[in-house]
Every structure is written in structure tokens, then in C-alpha cells.
CSV table of C-alpha atoms in Angstrom, one decimal:
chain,number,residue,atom,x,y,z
A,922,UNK,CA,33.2,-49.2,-30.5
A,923,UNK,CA,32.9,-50.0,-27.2
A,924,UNK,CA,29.7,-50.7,-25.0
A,925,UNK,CA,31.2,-47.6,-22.4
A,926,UNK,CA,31.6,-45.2,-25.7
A,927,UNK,CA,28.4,-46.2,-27.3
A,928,UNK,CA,26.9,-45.5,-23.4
A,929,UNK,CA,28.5,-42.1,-23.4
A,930,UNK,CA,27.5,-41.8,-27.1
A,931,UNK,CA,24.2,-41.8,-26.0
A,932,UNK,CA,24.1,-39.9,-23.6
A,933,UNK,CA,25.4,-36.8,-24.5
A,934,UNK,CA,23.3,-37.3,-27.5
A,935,UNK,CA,20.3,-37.5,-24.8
A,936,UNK,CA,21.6,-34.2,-23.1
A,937,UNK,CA,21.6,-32.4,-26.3
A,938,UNK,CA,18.5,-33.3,-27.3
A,939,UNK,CA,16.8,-32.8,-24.0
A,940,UNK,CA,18.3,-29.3,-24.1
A,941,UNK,CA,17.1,-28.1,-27.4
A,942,UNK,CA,13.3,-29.0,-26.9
A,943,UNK,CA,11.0,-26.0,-25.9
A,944,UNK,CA,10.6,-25.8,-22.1
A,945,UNK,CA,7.3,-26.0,-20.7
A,946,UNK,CA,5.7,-23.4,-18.6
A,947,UNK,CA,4.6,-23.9,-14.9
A,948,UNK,CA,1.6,-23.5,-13.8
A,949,UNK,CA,1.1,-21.7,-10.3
A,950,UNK,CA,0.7,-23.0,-7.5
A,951,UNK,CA,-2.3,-20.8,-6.3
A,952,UNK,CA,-4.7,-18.6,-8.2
A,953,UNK,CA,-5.0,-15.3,-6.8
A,954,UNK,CA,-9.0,-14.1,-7.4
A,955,UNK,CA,-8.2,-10.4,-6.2
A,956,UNK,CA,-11.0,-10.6,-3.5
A,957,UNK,CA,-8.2,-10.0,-0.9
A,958,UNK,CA,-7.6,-6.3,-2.6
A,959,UNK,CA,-11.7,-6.0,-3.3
A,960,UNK,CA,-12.3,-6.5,0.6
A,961,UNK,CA,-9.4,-4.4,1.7
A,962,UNK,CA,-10.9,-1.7,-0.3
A,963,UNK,CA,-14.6,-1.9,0.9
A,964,UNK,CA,-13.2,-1.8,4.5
A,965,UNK,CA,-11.4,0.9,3.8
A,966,UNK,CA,-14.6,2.7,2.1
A,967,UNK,CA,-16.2,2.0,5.1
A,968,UNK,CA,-13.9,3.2,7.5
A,969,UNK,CA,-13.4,6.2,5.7
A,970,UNK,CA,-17.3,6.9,5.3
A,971,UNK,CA,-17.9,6.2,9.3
A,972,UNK,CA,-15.3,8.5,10.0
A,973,UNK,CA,-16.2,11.5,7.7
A,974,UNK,CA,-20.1,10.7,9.1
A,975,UNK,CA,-18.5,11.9,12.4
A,976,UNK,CA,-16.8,14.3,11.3
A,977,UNK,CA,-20.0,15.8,9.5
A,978,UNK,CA,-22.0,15.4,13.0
A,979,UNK,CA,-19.3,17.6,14.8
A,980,UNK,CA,-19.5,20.0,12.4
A,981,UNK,CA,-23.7,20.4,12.0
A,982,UNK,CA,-23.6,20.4,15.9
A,983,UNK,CA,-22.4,23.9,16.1
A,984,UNK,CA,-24.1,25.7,12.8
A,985,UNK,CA,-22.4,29.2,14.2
A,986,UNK,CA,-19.1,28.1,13.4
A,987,UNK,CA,-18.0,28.0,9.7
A,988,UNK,CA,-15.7,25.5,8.6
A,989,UNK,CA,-14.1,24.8,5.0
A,990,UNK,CA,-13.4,21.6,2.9
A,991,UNK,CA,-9.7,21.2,2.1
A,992,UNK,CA,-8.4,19.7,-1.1
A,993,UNK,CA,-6.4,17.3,0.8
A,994,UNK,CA,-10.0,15.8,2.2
A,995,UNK,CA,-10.3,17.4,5.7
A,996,UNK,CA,-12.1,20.3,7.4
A,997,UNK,CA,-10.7,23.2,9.2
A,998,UNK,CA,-12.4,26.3,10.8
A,999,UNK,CA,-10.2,29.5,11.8
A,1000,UNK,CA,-10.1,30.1,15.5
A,1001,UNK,CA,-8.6,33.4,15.5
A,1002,UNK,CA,-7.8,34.6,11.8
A,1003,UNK,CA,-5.2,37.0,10.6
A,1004,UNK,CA,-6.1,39.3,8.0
A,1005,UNK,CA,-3.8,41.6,7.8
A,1006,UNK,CA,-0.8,39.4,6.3
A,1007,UNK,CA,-0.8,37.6,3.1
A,1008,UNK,CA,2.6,35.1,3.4
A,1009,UNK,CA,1.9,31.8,4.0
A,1010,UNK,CA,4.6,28.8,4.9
A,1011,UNK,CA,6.0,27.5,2.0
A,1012,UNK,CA,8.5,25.2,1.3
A,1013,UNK,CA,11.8,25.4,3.0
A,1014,UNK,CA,10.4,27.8,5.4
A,1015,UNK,CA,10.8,26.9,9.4
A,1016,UNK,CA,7.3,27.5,11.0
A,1017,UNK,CA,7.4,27.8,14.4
A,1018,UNK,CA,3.8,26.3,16.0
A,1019,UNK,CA,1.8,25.0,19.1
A,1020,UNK,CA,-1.1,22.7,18.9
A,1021,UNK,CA,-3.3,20.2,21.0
A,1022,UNK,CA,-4.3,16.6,19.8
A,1023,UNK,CA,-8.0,15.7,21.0
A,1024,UNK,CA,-10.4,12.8,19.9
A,1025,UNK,CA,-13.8,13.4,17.9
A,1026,UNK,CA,-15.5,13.6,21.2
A,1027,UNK,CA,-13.1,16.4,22.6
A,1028,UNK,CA,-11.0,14.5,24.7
A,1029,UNK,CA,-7.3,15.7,25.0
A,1030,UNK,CA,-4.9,13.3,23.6
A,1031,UNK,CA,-2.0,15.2,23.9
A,1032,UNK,CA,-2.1,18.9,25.4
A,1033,UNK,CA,-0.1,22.0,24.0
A,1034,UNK,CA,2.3,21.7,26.6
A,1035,UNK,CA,3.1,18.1,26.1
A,1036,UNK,CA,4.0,18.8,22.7
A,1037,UNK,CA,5.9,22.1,23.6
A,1038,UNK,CA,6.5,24.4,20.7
A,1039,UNK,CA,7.7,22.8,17.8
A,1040,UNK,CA,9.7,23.4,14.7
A,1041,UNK,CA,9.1,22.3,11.3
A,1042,UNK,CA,10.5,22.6,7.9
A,1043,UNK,CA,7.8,22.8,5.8
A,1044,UNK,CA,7.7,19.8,2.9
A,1045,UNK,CA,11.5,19.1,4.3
A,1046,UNK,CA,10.0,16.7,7.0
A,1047,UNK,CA,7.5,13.8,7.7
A,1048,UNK,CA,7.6,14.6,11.3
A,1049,UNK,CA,4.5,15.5,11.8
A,1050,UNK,CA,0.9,14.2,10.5
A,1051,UNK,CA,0.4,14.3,7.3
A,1052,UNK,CA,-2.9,16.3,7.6
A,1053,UNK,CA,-0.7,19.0,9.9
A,1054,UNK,CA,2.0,19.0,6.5
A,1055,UNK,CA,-0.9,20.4,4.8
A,1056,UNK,CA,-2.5,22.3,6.9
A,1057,UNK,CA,-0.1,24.5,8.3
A,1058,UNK,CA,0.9,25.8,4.9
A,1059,UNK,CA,-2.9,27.0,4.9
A,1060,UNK,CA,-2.0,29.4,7.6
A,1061,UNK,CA,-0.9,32.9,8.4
A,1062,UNK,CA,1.3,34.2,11.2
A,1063,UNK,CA,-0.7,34.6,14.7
A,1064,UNK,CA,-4.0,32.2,13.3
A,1065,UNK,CA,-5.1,29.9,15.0
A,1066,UNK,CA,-7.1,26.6,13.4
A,1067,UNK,CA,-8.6,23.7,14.4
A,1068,UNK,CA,-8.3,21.2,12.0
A,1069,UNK,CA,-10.8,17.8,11.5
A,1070,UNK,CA,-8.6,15.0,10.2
A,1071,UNK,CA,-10.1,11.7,9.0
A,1072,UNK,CA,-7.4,8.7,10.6
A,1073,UNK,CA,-5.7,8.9,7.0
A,1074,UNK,CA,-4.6,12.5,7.2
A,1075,UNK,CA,-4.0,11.6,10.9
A,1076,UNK,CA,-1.8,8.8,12.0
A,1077,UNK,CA,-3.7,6.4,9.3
A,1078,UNK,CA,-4.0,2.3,10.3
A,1079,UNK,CA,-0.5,2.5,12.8
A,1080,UNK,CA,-1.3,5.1,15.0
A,1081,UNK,CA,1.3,6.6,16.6
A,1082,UNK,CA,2.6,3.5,18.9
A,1083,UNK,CA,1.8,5.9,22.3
A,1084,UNK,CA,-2.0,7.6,22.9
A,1085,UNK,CA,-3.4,7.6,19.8
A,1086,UNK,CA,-4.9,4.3,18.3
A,1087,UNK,CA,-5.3,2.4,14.5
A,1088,UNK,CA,-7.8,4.2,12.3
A,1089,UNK,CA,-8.1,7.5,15.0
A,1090,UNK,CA,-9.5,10.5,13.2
A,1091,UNK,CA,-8.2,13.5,15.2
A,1092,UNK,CA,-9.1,17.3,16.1
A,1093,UNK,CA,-6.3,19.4,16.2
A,1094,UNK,CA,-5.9,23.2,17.1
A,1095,UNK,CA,-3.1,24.4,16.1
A,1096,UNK,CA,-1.4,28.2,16.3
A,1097,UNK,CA,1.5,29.5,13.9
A,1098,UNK,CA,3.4,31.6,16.0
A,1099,UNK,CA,5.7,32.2,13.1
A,1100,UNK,CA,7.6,31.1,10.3
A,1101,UNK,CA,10.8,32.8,8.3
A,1102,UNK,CA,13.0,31.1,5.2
A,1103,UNK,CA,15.6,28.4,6.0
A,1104,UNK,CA,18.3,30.8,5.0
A,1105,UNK,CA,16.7,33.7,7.3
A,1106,UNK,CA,17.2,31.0,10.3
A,1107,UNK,CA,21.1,29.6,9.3
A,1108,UNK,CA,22.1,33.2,8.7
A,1109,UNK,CA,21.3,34.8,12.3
């Protein structure tokens, strides 16, 4: 045998064997701790807290006015209420509503004629603020509400890239003028 086949002899032999052994697990390059996620929550806690500590002072300033706890974790008092009807918006339904945006300390952010009337199809759309999703489904026809929305039900950490900044809680009053099914609307 030659000294080329005994090198390619080898070699393969090499290959083999270096392909059978067990392969050995890398280590990584960093070790996460989790502290990142353990601060991020705390800030958000504290946000949150600041905010609903706010909210709270707005609502113990005027002890005349009652205003309810949602589910969804924001407040809402009825402006002019509407008992006479029992419907509410549901899903697929087209409400039909005006509202104004202000800050906690009542300044207008955007005003009911900025926004003009709009239309939304109830859980068909993110269009609107997530609190306002909610909310409106709350309501009758002809009631008007002002709602009290921690920044998360509001425009949360992003804001809305215009007038209303990161981590905003927002007041908004807001009127259903009406609201019919989807197939009442394609029909006519």
C-alpha cells in the first residue's frame, strides 16, 4: 500500500470516527438573570398605580357625581343616561358616535368637531382606543359618558404619534348617537 492510500486510509477513518462521537453542547454566550422583565414590570406597576392615583383624585373631587368601575379596569360616569332602551352595541353592529379627548386636568386634546362623527363596527375594528372598544358597547342609544382611561386602555406606551403623548391616561366623553346591525346598514 501506498503512503497516499494509507494517508487517505486514515483519514476517512478519522472522519468517521470524529462523526460518530457525541457532540458537545455550547454553552451561551450571556446569561440572562430576568432582571430586565422584573424591572420592566415594577415600572409598569408604578406607572399604572400613579395613573389610577389620579384618576382616584378626579373622581373624590366631585363626590356628587357617581362613577362605576369597569371590568376592563377603567371608570365611567353617565352624562345623560337613557333609560328607556335596553339594546346595547354588540358585535357587528355600526355605532354611530361623537366624542372629545381631554387630559386628566381637563385640557382638550382633540375636540368633538376635530374628530367629526365617526363610525365603528363594533369588535370588527382596532380603530379606535381600546378603552372606547369597550366602552361603547356599555352604552345605550342618545347616552352620553365620560369615560376615565388609564394610558393602557388609552393609547398605552406609543401614544398616538400626533397630540397625545407615551403613557397619557385620557378623559373621554363620548355620545352614541346610534347604532343598527351590519346587515341593517348594507341592505338600505
Amino acid at each position: 500500500m501506498s503512503k497516499y492510500s494509507l494517508f487517505i486510509v486514515m483519514l476517512v477513518m478519522g472522519i468517521v470516527l470524529l462523526s460518530c462521537s457525541q457532540q458537545q453542547a455550547r454553552q451561551p454566550i450571556s446569561h440572562s438573570s430576568g432582571t430586565f422583565l422584573k424591572e420592566s414590570a415594577e415600572r409598569n406597576k408604578k406607572l399604572i398605580s400613579g395613573e389610577e392615583a389620579k384618576i382616584d383624585s378626579i373622581i373624590k373631587s366631585d363626590p356628587n357625581v357617581k362613577y362605576l368601575t369597569s371590568q376592563k379596569g377603567y371608570w365611567y360616569r353617565y352624562d345623560k343616561k337613557n333609560t328607556l332602551d335596553t339594546l346595547r352595541p354588540k358585535k357587528g353592529d355600526v355605532a354611530n358616535f361623537n366624542y372629545e379627548v381631554k387630559d386628566l386636568d381637563g385640557n382638550v386634546i382633540y375636540s368633538e368637531l376635530e374628530l367629526r362623527p365617526q363610525v365603528y363596527h363594533v369588535d370588527k375594528e382596532q380603530k379606535i382606543m381600546m378603552g372606547l372598544r369597550h366602552g361603547i358597547k356599555l352604552m345605550h342609544k342618545n347616552e352620553t359618558v365620560t369615560f376615565l382611561f388609564p394610558s393602557h386602555m388609552a393609547y398605552g406606551y406609543h401614544g398616538d404619534d400626533r397630540r397625545i403623548g407615551h403613557n397619557q391616561p385620557l378623559i373621554c366623553t363620548v355620545t352614541l348617537v346610534d347604532f343598527n346591525p351590519e346587515n341593517k346598514i348594507q341592505t338600505e
